[in-house]
Protein backbone atom coordinates (compact mmCIF):
# COMPACT_ATOMS: atom_id res chain seq x y z
CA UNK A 1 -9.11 -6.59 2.56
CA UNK A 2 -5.88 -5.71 1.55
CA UNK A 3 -2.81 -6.53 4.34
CA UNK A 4 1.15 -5.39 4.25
CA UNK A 5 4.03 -7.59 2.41
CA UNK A 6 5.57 -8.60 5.77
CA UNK A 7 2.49 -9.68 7.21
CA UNK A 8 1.17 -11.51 3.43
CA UNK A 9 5.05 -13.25 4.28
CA UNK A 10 4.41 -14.44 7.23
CA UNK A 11 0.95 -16.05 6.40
CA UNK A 12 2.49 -17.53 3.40
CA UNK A 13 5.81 -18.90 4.86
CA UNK A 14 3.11 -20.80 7.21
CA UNK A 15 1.80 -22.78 3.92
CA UNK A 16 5.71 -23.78 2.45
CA UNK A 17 6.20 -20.65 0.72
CA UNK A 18 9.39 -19.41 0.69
CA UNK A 19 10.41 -16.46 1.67
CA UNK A 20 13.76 -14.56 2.79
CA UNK A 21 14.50 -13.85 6.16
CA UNK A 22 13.00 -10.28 7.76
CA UNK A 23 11.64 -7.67 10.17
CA UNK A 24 9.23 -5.07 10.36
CA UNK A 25 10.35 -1.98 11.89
CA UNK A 26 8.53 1.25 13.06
CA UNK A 27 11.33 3.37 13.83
CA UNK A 28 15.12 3.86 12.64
CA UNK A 29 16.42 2.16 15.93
CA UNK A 30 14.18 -0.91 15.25
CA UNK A 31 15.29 -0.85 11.97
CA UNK A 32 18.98 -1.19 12.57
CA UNK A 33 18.03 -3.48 15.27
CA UNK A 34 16.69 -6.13 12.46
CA UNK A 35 19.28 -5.87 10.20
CA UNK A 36 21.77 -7.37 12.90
CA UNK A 37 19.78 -10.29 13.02
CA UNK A 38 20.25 -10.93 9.18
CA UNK A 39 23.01 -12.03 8.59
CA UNK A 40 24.26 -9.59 5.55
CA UNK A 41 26.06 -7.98 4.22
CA UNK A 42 23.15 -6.80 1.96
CA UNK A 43 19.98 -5.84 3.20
CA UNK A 44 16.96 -4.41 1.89
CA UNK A 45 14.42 -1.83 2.81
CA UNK A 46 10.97 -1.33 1.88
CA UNK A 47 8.38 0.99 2.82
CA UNK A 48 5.25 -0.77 3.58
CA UNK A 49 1.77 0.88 2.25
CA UNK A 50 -1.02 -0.64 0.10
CA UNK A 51 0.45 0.18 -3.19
CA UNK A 52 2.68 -1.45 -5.35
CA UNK A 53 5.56 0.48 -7.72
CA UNK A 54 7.42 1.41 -4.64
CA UNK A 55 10.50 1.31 -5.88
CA UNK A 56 10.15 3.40 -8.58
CA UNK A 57 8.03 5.46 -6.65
CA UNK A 58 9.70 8.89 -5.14
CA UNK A 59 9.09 10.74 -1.79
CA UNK A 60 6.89 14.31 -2.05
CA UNK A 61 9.60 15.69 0.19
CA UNK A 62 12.64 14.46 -1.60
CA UNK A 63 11.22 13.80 -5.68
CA UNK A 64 14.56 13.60 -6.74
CA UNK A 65 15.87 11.21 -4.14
CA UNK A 66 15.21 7.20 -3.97
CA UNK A 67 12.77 5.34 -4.48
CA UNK A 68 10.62 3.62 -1.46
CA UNK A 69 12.81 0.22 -1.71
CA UNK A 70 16.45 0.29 -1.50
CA UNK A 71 19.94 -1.34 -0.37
CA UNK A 72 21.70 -1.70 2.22
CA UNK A 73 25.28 -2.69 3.35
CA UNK A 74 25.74 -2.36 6.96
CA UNK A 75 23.11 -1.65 10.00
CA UNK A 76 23.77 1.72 9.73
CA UNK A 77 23.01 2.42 6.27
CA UNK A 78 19.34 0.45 6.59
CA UNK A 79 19.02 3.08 9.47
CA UNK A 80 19.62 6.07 6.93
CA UNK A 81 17.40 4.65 4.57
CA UNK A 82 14.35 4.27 6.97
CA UNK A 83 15.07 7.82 8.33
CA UNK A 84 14.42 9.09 5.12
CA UNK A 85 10.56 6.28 4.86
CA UNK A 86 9.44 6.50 7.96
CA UNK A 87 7.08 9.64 8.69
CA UNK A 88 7.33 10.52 5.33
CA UNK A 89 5.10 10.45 2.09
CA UNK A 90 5.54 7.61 -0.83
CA UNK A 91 4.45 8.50 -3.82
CA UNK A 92 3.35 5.65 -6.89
CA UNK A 93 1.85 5.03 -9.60
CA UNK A 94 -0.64 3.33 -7.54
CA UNK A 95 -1.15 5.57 -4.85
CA UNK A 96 -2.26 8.97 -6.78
CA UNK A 97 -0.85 12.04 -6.22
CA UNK A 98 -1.38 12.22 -2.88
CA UNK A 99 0.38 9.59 -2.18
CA UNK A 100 0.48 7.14 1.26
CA UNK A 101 2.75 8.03 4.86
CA UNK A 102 5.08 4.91 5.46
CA UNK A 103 4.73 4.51 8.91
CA UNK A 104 6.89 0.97 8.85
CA UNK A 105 9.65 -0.33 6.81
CA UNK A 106 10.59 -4.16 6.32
CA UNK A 107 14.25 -4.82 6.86
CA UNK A 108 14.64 -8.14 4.28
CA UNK A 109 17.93 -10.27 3.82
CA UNK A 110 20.10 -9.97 0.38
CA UNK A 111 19.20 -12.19 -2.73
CA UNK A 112 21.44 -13.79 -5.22
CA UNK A 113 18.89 -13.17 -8.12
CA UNK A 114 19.27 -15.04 -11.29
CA UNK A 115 15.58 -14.50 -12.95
CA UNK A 116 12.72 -12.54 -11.95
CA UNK A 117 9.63 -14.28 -12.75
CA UNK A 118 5.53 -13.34 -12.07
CA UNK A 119 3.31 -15.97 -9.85
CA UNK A 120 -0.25 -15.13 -9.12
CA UNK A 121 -3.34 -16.81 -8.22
CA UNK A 122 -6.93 -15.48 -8.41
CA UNK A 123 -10.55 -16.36 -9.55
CA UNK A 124 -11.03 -16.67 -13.24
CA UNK A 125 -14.27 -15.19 -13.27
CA UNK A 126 -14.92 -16.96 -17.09
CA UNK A 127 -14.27 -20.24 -15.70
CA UNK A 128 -15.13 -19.91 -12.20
CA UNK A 129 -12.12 -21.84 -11.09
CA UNK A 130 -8.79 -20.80 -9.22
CA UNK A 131 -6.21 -19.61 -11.63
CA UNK A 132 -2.42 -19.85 -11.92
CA UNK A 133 -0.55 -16.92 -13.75
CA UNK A 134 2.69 -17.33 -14.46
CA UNK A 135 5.17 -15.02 -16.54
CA UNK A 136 8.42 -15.07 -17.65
CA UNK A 137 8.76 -11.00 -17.55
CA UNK A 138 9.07 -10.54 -13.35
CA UNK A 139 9.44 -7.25 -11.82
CA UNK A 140 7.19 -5.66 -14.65
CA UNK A 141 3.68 -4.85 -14.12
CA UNK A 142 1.28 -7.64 -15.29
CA UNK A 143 -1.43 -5.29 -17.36
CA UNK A 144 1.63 -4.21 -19.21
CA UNK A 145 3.25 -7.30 -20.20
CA UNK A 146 -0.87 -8.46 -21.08
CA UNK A 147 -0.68 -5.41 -23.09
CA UNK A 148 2.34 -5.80 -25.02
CA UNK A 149 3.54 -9.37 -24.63
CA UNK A 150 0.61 -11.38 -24.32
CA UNK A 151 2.57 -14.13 -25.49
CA UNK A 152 4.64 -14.18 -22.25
CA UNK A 153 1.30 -15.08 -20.08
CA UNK A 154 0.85 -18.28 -19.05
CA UNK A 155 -2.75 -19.79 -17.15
CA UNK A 156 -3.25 -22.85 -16.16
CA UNK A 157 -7.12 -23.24 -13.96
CA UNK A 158 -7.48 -26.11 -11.09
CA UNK A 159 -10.71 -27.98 -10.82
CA UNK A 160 -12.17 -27.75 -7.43
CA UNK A 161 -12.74 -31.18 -7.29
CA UNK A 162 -9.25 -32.22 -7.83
CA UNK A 163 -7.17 -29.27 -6.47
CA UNK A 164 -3.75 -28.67 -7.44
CA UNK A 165 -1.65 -31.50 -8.77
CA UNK A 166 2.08 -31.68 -9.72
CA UNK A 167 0.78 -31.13 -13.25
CA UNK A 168 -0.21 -27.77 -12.89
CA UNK A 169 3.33 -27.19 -11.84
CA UNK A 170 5.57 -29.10 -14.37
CA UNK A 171 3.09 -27.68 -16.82
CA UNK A 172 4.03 -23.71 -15.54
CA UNK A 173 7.60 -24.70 -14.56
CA UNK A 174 8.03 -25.61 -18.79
CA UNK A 175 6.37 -22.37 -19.92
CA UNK A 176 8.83 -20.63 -17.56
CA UNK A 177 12.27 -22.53 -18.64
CA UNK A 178 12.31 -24.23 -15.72
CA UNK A 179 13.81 -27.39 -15.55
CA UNK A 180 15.61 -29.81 -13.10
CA UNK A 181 15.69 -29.08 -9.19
CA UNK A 182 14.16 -25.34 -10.19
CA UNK A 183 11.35 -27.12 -12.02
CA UNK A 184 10.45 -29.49 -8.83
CA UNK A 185 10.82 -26.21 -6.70
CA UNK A 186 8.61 -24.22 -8.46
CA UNK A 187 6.29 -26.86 -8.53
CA UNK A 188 6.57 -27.50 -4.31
CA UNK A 189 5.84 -23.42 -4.36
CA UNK A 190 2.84 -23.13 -6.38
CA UNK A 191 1.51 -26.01 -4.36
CA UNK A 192 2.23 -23.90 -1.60
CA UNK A 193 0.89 -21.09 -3.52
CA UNK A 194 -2.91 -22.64 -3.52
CA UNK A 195 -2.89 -24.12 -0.18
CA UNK A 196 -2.59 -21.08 1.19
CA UNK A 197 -5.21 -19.42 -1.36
CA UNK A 198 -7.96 -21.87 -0.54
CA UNK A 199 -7.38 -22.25 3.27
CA UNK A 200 -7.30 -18.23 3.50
CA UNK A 201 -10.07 -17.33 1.33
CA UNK A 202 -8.21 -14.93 -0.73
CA UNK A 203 -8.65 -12.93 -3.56
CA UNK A 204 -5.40 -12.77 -4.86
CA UNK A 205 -1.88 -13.93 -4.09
CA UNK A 206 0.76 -12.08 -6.06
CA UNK A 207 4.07 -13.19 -6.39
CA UNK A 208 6.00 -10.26 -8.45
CA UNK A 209 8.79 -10.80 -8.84
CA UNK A 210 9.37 -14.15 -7.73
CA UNK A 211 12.75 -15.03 -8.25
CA UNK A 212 15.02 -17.92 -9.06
CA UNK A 213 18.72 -17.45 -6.86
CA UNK A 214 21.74 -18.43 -8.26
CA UNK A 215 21.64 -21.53 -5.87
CA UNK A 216 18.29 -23.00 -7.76
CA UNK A 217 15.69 -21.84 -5.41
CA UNK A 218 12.86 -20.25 -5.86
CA UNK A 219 12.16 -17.62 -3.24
CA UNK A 220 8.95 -14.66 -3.25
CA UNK A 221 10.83 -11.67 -3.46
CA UNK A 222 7.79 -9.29 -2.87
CA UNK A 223 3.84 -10.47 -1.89
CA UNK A 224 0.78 -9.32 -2.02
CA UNK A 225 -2.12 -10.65 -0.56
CA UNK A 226 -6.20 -9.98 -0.46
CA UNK A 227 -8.79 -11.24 1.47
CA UNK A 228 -12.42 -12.08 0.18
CA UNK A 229 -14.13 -9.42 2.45
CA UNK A 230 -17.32 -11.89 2.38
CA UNK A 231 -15.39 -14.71 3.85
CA UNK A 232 -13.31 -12.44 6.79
CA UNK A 233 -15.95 -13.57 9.17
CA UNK A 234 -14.49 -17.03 8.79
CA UNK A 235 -10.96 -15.97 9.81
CA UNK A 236 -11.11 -13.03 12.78
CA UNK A 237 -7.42 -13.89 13.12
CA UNK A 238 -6.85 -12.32 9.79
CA UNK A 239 -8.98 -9.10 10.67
CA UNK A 240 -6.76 -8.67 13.09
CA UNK A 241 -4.05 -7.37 10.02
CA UNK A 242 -6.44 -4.55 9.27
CA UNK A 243 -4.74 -1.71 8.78
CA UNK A 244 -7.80 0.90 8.75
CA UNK A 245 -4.82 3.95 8.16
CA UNK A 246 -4.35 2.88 5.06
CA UNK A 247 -8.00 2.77 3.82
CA UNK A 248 -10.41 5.77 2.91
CA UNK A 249 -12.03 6.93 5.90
CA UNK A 250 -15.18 7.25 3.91
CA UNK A 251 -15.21 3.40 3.18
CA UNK A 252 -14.45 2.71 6.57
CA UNK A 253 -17.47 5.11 7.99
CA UNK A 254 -19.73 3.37 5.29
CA UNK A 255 -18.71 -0.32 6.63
CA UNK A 256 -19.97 0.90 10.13
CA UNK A 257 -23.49 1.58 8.63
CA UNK A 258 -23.01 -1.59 6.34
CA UNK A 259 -23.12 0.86 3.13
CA UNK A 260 -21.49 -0.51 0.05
CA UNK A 261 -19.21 2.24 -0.74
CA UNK A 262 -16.48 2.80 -3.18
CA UNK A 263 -14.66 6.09 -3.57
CA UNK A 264 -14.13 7.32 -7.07
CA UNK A 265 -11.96 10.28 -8.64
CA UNK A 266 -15.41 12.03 -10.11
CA UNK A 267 -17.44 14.84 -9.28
CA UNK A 268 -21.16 13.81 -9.17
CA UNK A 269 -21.69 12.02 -5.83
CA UNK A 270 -23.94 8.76 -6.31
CA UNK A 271 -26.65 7.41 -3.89
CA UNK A 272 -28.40 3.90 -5.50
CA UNK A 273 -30.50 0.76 -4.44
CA UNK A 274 -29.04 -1.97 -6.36
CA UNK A 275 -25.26 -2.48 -7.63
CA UNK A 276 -26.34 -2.94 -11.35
CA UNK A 277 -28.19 0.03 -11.00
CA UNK A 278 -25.65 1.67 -9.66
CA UNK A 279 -23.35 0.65 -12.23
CA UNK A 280 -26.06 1.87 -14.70
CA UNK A 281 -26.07 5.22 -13.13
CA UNK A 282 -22.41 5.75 -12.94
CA UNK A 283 -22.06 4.93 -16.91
CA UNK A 284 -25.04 7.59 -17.59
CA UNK A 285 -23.53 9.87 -15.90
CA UNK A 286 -20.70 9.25 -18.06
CA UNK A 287 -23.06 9.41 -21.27
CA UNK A 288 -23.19 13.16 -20.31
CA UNK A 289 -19.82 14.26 -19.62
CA UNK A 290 -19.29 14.09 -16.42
CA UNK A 291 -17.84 11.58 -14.28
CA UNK A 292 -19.09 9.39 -11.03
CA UNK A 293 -17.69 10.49 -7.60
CA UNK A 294 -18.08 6.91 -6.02
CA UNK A 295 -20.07 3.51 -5.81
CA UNK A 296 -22.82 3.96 -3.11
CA UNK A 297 -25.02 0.79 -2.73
CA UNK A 298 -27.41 1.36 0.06
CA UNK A 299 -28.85 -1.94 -0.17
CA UNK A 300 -32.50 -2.79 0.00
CA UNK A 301 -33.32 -2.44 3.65
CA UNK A 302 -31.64 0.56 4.20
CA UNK A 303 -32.87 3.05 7.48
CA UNK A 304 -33.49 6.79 7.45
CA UNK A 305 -30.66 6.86 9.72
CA UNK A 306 -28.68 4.25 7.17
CA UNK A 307 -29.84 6.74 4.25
CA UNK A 308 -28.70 10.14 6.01
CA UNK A 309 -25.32 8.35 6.75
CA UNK A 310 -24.41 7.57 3.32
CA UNK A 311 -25.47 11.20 2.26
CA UNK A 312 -23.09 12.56 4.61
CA UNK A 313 -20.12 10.17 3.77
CA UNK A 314 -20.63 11.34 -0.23
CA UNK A 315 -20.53 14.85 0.96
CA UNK A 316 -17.63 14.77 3.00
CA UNK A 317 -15.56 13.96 -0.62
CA UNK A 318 -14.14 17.48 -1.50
CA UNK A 319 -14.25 16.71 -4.70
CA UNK A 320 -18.33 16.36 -5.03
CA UNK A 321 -19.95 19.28 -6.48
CA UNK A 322 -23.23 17.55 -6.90
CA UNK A 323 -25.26 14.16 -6.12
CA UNK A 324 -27.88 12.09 -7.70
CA UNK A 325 -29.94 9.68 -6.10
CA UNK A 326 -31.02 7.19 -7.66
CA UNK A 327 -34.00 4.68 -5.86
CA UNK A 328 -35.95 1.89 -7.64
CA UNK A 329 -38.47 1.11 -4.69
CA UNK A 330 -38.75 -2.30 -3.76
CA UNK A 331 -37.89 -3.56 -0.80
CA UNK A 332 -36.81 -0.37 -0.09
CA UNK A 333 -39.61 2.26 0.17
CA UNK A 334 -39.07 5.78 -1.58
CA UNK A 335 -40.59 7.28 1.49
CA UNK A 336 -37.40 6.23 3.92
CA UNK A 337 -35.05 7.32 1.29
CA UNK A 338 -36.86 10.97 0.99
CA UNK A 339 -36.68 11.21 4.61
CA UNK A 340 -32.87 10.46 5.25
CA UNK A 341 -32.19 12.93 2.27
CA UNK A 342 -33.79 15.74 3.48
CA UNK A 343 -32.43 14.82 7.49
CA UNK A 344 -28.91 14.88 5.61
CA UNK A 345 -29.58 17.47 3.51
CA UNK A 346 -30.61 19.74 6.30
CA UNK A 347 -28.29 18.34 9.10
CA UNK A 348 -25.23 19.55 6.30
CA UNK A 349 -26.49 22.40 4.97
CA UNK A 350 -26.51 21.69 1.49
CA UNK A 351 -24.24 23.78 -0.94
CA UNK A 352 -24.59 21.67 -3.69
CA UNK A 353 -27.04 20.42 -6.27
CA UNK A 354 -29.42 17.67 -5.74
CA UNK A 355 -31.07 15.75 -8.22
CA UNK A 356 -33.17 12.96 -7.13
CA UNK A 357 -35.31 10.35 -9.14
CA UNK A 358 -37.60 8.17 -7.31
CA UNK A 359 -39.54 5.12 -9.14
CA UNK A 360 -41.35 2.15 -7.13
CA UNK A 361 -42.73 1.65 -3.74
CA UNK A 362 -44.15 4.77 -2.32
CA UNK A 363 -43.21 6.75 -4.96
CA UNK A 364 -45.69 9.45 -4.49
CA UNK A 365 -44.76 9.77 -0.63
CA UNK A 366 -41.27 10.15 -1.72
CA UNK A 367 -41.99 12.77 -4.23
CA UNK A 368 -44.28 14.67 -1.62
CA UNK A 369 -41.86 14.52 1.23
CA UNK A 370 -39.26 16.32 -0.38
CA UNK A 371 -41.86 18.76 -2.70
CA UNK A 372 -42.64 20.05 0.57
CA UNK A 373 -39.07 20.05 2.78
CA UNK A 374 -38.39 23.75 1.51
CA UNK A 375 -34.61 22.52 0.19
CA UNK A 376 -33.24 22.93 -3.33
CA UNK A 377 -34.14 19.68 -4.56
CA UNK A 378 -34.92 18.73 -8.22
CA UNK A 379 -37.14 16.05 -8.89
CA UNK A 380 -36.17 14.04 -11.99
CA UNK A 381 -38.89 11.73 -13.59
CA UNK A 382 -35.92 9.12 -15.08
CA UNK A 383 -32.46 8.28 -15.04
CA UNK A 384 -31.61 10.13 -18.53
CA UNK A 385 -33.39 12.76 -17.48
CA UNK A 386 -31.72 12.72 -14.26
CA UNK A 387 -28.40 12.44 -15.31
CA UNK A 388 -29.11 15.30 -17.73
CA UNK A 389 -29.97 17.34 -14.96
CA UNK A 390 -27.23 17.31 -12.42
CA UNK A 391 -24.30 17.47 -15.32
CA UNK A 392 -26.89 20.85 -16.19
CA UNK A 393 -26.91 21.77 -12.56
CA UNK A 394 -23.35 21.52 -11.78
CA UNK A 395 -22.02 23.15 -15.01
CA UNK A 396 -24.18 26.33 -13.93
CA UNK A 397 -23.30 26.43 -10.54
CA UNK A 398 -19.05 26.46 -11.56
């Protein structure tokens, strides 16, 4: 679960992390209304969606104009600049073409920036431990600095056992140049940093750019923050920052029926038991020359009614011009999935191809079930033979 850089602020700032003074606002009014409580006389505003590049990012209404972070010198100018956020459509490199509606702005205090620097802490999935990154190149986006200056990345991984320790920050601070009163700073911040990780159950804290002032101190400048979904039940205060308008209303539908669904940019819809066999049957679909539509999961106790829901959220993408379903019968029988594809299939009037490939429990019920359900279904007696089909199927029917 991803939640909004003021609110990501204001859980931090609750661990030691430092942050600058600020206000969310959901109008122009409110907006001038927070920056006379900063003192000045430079403010900042930023338009607050779930992507990042938003200030280099450019409004669909205005692609010549500014970007969706910009500076202010008086209450009234921060008022100009949220008139032309609010109600209006960001577009990143993050956020597709489409782009995301700002429906909030964060008024933030000035900064006296000396360096930009990159902080971040996730789950090394090689070592299995927490993981500090640290940069020298802040403000840039990590994969590219990984890319071109791998030199410039520093890790350093905490043992569980021992947690963090004024090691791992002397040892980042010297990587980074840091020296002196910056060097203890940094190190009370990463501190900080982890505290907050480990007591939230997140699955990233991103620091970028977190900057040095010309006073010494070292202040987050921008955060971003994400919860391990598996571990929200632990924390119902931190549900509470759900902001479902900035999720895919097909995830969101597929959470209600406890679906495992992951929206794609493909055009073959997916329906598997199994995420490693759904990963299988997104890469054969690959193999011939297409490309997957989404991640569907249906898990191994899935219901008819379970089944027909997760046909109808993969046909409510626009972009699907044909599915393939995909069942290894275990757990779950091939009869219950037949049955909730031909419900679906029936209840939506199906206008697309259907390729289905059943194997396992029941498999012969399955196959009979939807032999005899009168719809347009092709039966498919493995996955290559399956994928071949529906790439076939959809190809003819452009």
């Amino acid at each position: 679960m991803n939640i909004h850089e003021y609110q990501a602020k204001e859980l931090l700032k609750r661990y030691g992390v430092t942050v600058l003074d600020g206000h969310v606002a959901w109008t122009p009014d409110e907006a001038e209304a927070a920056a006379a409580k900063l003192p000045g006389p430079v403010y900042v505003v930023k338009s607050q969606i779930h992507a990042g590049g938003r200030g280099a990012g450019r409004f669909a209404d205005d692609p010549n104009g500014k970007g969706g972070v910009r500076l202010a010198r008086s209450p009234a100018e921060v008022r100009a600049a949220a008139e032309a956020m609010i109600g209006h459509t960001l577009i990143t490199k993050q956020t597709g073409a489409a782009g995301r509606p700002v429906r909030r702005v964060y008024v933030e205090a000035g900064c006296d920036i000396a360096r930009e620097l990159y902080l971040s802490l996730l789950v090394d999935r090689l070592s299995g431990r927490v993981t500090i990154i640290a940069s020298t190149e802040g403000g840039m986006e990590i994969e590219d600095v990984a890319a071109n200056h791998p030199e410039k990345i520093l890790r350093v991984s905490v043992d569980p056992a021992s947690g963090i320790s004024g090691f791992h920050g002397r040892r980042l601070a010297a990587g980074l140049g840091l020296s002196g009163k910056q060097a203890a700073t940094f190190g009370k911040f990463v501190a900080a940093m982890y505290s907050a990780y480990v007591a939230l159950d997140c699955a990233i804290i991103e620091i970028n750019p977190l900057v040095v002032t010309g006073a010494g101190d070292v202040v987050a400048l921008d955060a971003k923050v994400s919860f391990d979904d598996n571990a929200l039940f632990r924390h119902p205060d931190l549900q509470k920052l759900r902001d479902e308008s900035e999720e895919d209303p097909k995830e969101l539908e597929a959470q209600k029926f406890e679906l495992n669904y992951v929206a794609l940019d493909g055009n073959i819809g997916c329906m598997v038991n199994g995420a490693g066999l759904a990963m299988a049957t997104m890469d054969i679909i690959k193999l011939f020359g297409m490309a997957p539509a989404n991640f569907l999961d249906v898990g191994g106790s899935a219901t008819k009614e379970r089944v027909t829901a997760a046909f109808k959220i993969i046909l409510s993408d626009p972009n699907v011009e044909g599915i393939l379903v995909n069942i290894f019968g275990g757990i779950m029988r091939c009869d219950i999935i037949a049955e909730g594809v031909v419900s679906a299939a029936r209840e939506v009037q199906l206008s697309v191809p259907l390729v289905v490939r059943l194997a396992g429990t029941n498999v012969e019920l399955g196959k009979e079930i939807l032999a005899k359900s009168g719809l347009p279904i092709v039966p498919a007696d493995n996955l290559a033979d399956a994928a071949e089909k529906i790439v076939k199927a959809v190809k003819e029917a452009a």
